[in-house]
Amino acid sequence: NILLANDGTVKVADFGIAKAADSSTVTMSGTHMMGSVHYLSPEQARGGYTDEKTDIYSLGVVLYEMATGRIPFDGETPVAVALMHMQDAPTPPRRINPDIPRALEDVILKALEKESAMRYGSARELGRDLERVLQEPDGKFVKRARRPDLGVTRVMKPISEADISAQEQVSEPPAEAQ
């Protein structure tokens, strides 16, 4: 399901749809076929915006499957699988196959981030890290974006009329600027 062109361009295709399309392998949105539910990105499952990072997620699923022998999410129905893609974290690949290099697990998990902004910026960037895995299988070079630490809920004091008046005075331009 991965096509490699003569110029090195990689395309992810899902021929499973053509071979054995049924309600467990294909999701439908109105009259549009979206693809095999097991390889859908969270944004596709939500019906959201898709771009090259969508393909990076699908490639992450393929890498996960190659490394562990199974897909990261499986369920009774296509809807259950789609929900898992949107909500659940995949089992870390090394828990399934301890022989997977730590750096490869890091690459796979970055490709499988739920938020597309947390994934690789491009296939080229992912490819560079995969090449580096061959040189440093236990390296810690995969840069993962940190989720914002929202901390605990903070109780803030109510805004008073005096606070509003003080802010309005600061916001007014000086008289000579008028």
GROMACS .gro file of C-alpha atoms in nm:
model
  178
    1ASN     CA    1   0.000   0.000   0.000
    2ILE     CA    2   0.302   0.230  -0.027
    3LEU     CA    3   0.402   0.352  -0.370
    4LEU     CA    4   0.755   0.473  -0.439
    5ALA     CA    5   0.800   0.677  -0.759
    6ASN     CA    6   1.125   0.690  -0.957
    7ASP     CA    7   1.195   1.038  -0.818
    8GLY     CA    8   1.170   0.909  -0.459
    9THR     CA    9   0.820   1.043  -0.396
   10VAL     CA   10   0.629   0.821  -0.155
   11LYS     CA   11   0.251   0.783  -0.174
   12VAL     CA   12   0.034   0.591   0.069
   13ALA     CA   13  -0.248   0.409  -0.110
   14ASP     CA   14  -0.513   0.177   0.027
   15PHE     CA   15  -0.582  -0.097  -0.221
   16GLY     CA   16  -0.764  -0.290   0.052
   17ILE     CA   17  -1.069  -0.081  -0.032
   18ALA     CA   18  -1.077  -0.206  -0.390
   19LYS     CA   19  -1.001  -0.565  -0.291
   20ALA     CA   20  -1.236  -0.617   0.002
   21ALA     CA   21  -1.455  -0.315   0.062
   22ASP     CA   22  -1.723  -0.365   0.322
   23SER     CA   23  -1.867  -0.175   0.617
   24SER     CA   24  -1.578  -0.279   0.841
   25THR     CA   25  -1.305  -0.149   0.611
   26VAL     CA   26  -1.452   0.167   0.462
   27THR     CA   27  -1.608   0.471   0.623
   28MET     CA   28  -1.864   0.676   0.441
   29SER     CA   29  -1.953   1.041   0.484
   30GLY     CA   30  -2.260   1.112   0.277
   31THR     CA   31  -2.159   0.990  -0.068
   32HIS     CA   32  -1.782   1.029  -0.014
   33MET     CA   33  -1.560   0.733   0.064
   34MET     CA   34  -1.292   0.827   0.318
   35GLY     CA   35  -1.079   0.515   0.333
   36SER     CA   36  -0.997   0.223   0.554
   37VAL     CA   37  -1.097   0.317   0.906
   38HIS     CA   38  -0.786   0.153   1.051
   39TYR     CA   39  -0.562   0.408   0.878
   40LEU     CA   40  -0.773   0.722   0.927
   41SER     CA   41  -0.622   1.020   1.099
   42PRO     CA   42  -0.816   1.179   1.384
   43GLU     CA   43  -0.895   1.481   1.165
   44GLN     CA   44  -1.037   1.256   0.893
   45ALA     CA   45  -1.248   1.071   1.150
   46ARG     CA   46  -1.383   1.410   1.269
   47GLY     CA   47  -1.445   1.524   0.911
   48GLY     CA   48  -1.193   1.805   0.961
   49TYR     CA   49  -0.918   1.966   0.752
   50THR     CA   50  -0.668   1.726   0.598
   51ASP     CA   51  -0.321   1.791   0.458
   52GLU     CA   52   0.013   1.612   0.428
   53LYS     CA   53   0.017   1.560   0.805
   54THR     CA   54  -0.287   1.338   0.755
   55ASP     CA   55  -0.070   1.111   0.540
   56ILE     CA   56   0.201   1.121   0.806
   57TYR     CA   57  -0.051   0.983   1.057
   58SER     CA   58  -0.150   0.705   0.815
   59LEU     CA   59   0.218   0.626   0.759
   60GLY     CA   60   0.258   0.615   1.138
   61VAL     CA   61  -0.013   0.347   1.144
   62VAL     CA   62   0.175   0.151   0.876
   63LEU     CA   63   0.505   0.184   1.068
   64TYR     CA   64   0.329   0.073   1.388
   65GLU     CA   65   0.187  -0.229   1.207
   66MET     CA   66   0.527  -0.317   1.054
   67ALA     CA   67   0.702  -0.293   1.391
   68THR     CA   68   0.444  -0.469   1.607
   69GLY     CA   69   0.254  -0.698   1.371
   70ARG     CA   70  -0.078  -0.531   1.452
   71ILE     CA   71  -0.264  -0.208   1.394
   72PRO     CA   72  -0.277   0.045   1.678
   73PHE     CA   73  -0.658   0.051   1.699
   74ASP     CA   74  -0.913  -0.218   1.631
   75GLY     CA   75  -1.271  -0.253   1.739
   76GLU     CA   76  -1.608  -0.411   1.678
   77THR     CA   77  -1.731  -0.141   1.437
   78PRO     CA   78  -1.580   0.126   1.211
   79VAL     CA   79  -1.725   0.393   1.441
   80ALA     CA   80  -1.551   0.238   1.743
   81VAL     CA   81  -1.219   0.236   1.556
   82ALA     CA   82  -1.266   0.597   1.442
   83LEU     CA   83  -1.335   0.704   1.801
   84MET     CA   84  -1.016   0.528   1.915
   85HIS     CA   85  -0.817   0.724   1.656
   86MET     CA   86  -0.965   1.046   1.795
   87GLN     CA   87  -0.946   0.969   2.167
   88ASP     CA   88  -0.716   0.681   2.264
   89ALA     CA   89  -0.341   0.668   2.289
   90PRO     CA   90  -0.186   0.372   2.108
   91THR     CA   91  -0.011   0.108   2.315
   92PRO     CA   92   0.359   0.198   2.296
   93PRO     CA   93   0.513  -0.029   2.032
   94ARG     CA   94   0.792  -0.152   2.264
   95ARG     CA   95   0.531  -0.299   2.500
   96ILE     CA   96   0.421  -0.524   2.215
   97ASN     CA   97   0.766  -0.588   2.069
   98PRO     CA   98   1.054  -0.509   2.308
   99ASP     CA   99   1.304  -0.555   2.023
  100ILE     CA  100   1.192  -0.229   1.860
  101PRO     CA  101   1.463   0.037   1.896
  102ARG     CA  102   1.367   0.319   2.132
  103ALA     CA  103   1.425   0.580   1.859
  104LEU     CA  104   1.191   0.397   1.619
  105GLU     CA  105   0.919   0.395   1.883
  106ASP     CA  106   0.968   0.771   1.925
  107VAL     CA  107   0.931   0.823   1.548
  108ILE     CA  108   0.615   0.613   1.535
  109LEU     CA  109   0.454   0.786   1.833
  110LYS     CA  110   0.532   1.130   1.693
  111ALA     CA  111   0.373   1.032   1.360
  112LEU     CA  112   0.065   0.910   1.552
  113GLU     CA  113   0.006   1.229   1.750
  114LYS     CA  114  -0.366   1.315   1.770
  115GLU     CA  115  -0.306   1.684   1.697
  116SER     CA  116  -0.159   1.731   1.350
  117ALA     CA  117   0.054   2.023   1.474
  118MET     CA  118   0.235   1.779   1.705
  119ARG     CA  119   0.331   1.544   1.418
  120TYR     CA  120   0.621   1.572   1.179
  121GLY     CA  121   0.607   1.886   0.967
  122SER     CA  122   0.677   1.691   0.649
  123ALA     CA  123   0.748   1.344   0.519
  124ARG     CA  124   1.105   1.457   0.455
  125GLU     CA  125   1.149   1.538   0.826
  126LEU     CA  126   1.007   1.197   0.923
  127GLY     CA  127   1.238   1.030   0.669
  128ARG     CA  128   1.544   1.201   0.817
  129ASP     CA  129   1.455   1.068   1.160
  130LEU     CA  130   1.400   0.717   1.020
  131GLU     CA  131   1.745   0.729   0.859
  132ARG     CA  132   1.892   0.843   1.188
  133VAL     CA  133   1.725   0.549   1.368
  134LEU     CA  134   1.956   0.323   1.165
  135GLN     CA  135   2.260   0.509   1.304
  136GLU     CA  136   2.134   0.570   1.659
  137PRO     CA  137   1.868   0.309   1.740
  138ASP     CA  138   1.860   0.407   2.107
  139GLY     CA  139   1.913   0.780   2.049
  140LYS     CA  140   1.688   1.045   2.197
  141PHE     CA  141   1.689   1.278   1.898
  142VAL     CA  142   1.319   1.277   1.804
  143LYS     CA  143   1.190   1.623   1.891
  144ARG     CA  144   0.839   1.599   2.032
  145ALA     CA  145   0.639   1.915   2.081
  146ARG     CA  146   0.533   1.958   2.440
  147ARG     CA  147   0.170   1.990   2.521
  148PRO     CA  148   0.095   2.312   2.701
  149ASP     CA  149   0.093   2.264   3.077
  150LEU     CA  150  -0.234   2.417   3.175
  151GLY     CA  151  -0.166   2.343   3.539
  152VAL     CA  152  -0.435   2.339   3.799
  153THR     CA  153  -0.746   2.551   3.783
  154ARG     CA  154  -0.671   2.895   3.924
  155VAL     CA  155  -0.925   3.098   4.114
  156MET     CA  156  -0.905   3.461   4.009
  157LYS     CA  157  -1.050   3.757   4.191
  158PRO     CA  158  -1.359   3.914   4.037
  159ILE     CA  159  -1.310   4.222   3.820
  160SER     CA  160  -1.437   4.533   3.993
  161GLU     CA  161  -1.561   4.866   3.854
  162ALA     CA  162  -1.237   5.024   3.981
  163ASP     CA  163  -1.031   4.773   3.774
  164ILE     CA  164  -1.232   4.859   3.463
  165SER     CA  165  -1.193   5.234   3.521
  166ALA     CA  166  -0.819   5.199   3.577
  167GLN     CA  167  -0.783   4.997   3.255
  168GLU     CA  168  -0.983   5.254   3.056
  169GLN     CA  169  -0.758   5.536   3.182
  170VAL     CA  170  -0.446   5.346   3.075
  171SER     CA  171  -0.602   5.277   2.733
  172GLU     CA  172  -0.681   5.644   2.658
  173PRO     CA  173  -0.421   5.824   2.445
  174PRO     CA  174  -0.250   6.131   2.596
  175ALA     CA  175  -0.422   6.463   2.530
  176GLU     CA  176  -0.144   6.585   2.297
  177ALA     CA  177  -0.187   6.270   2.081
  178GLN     CA  178  -0.551   6.363   2.021
   0.00000   0.00000   0.00000
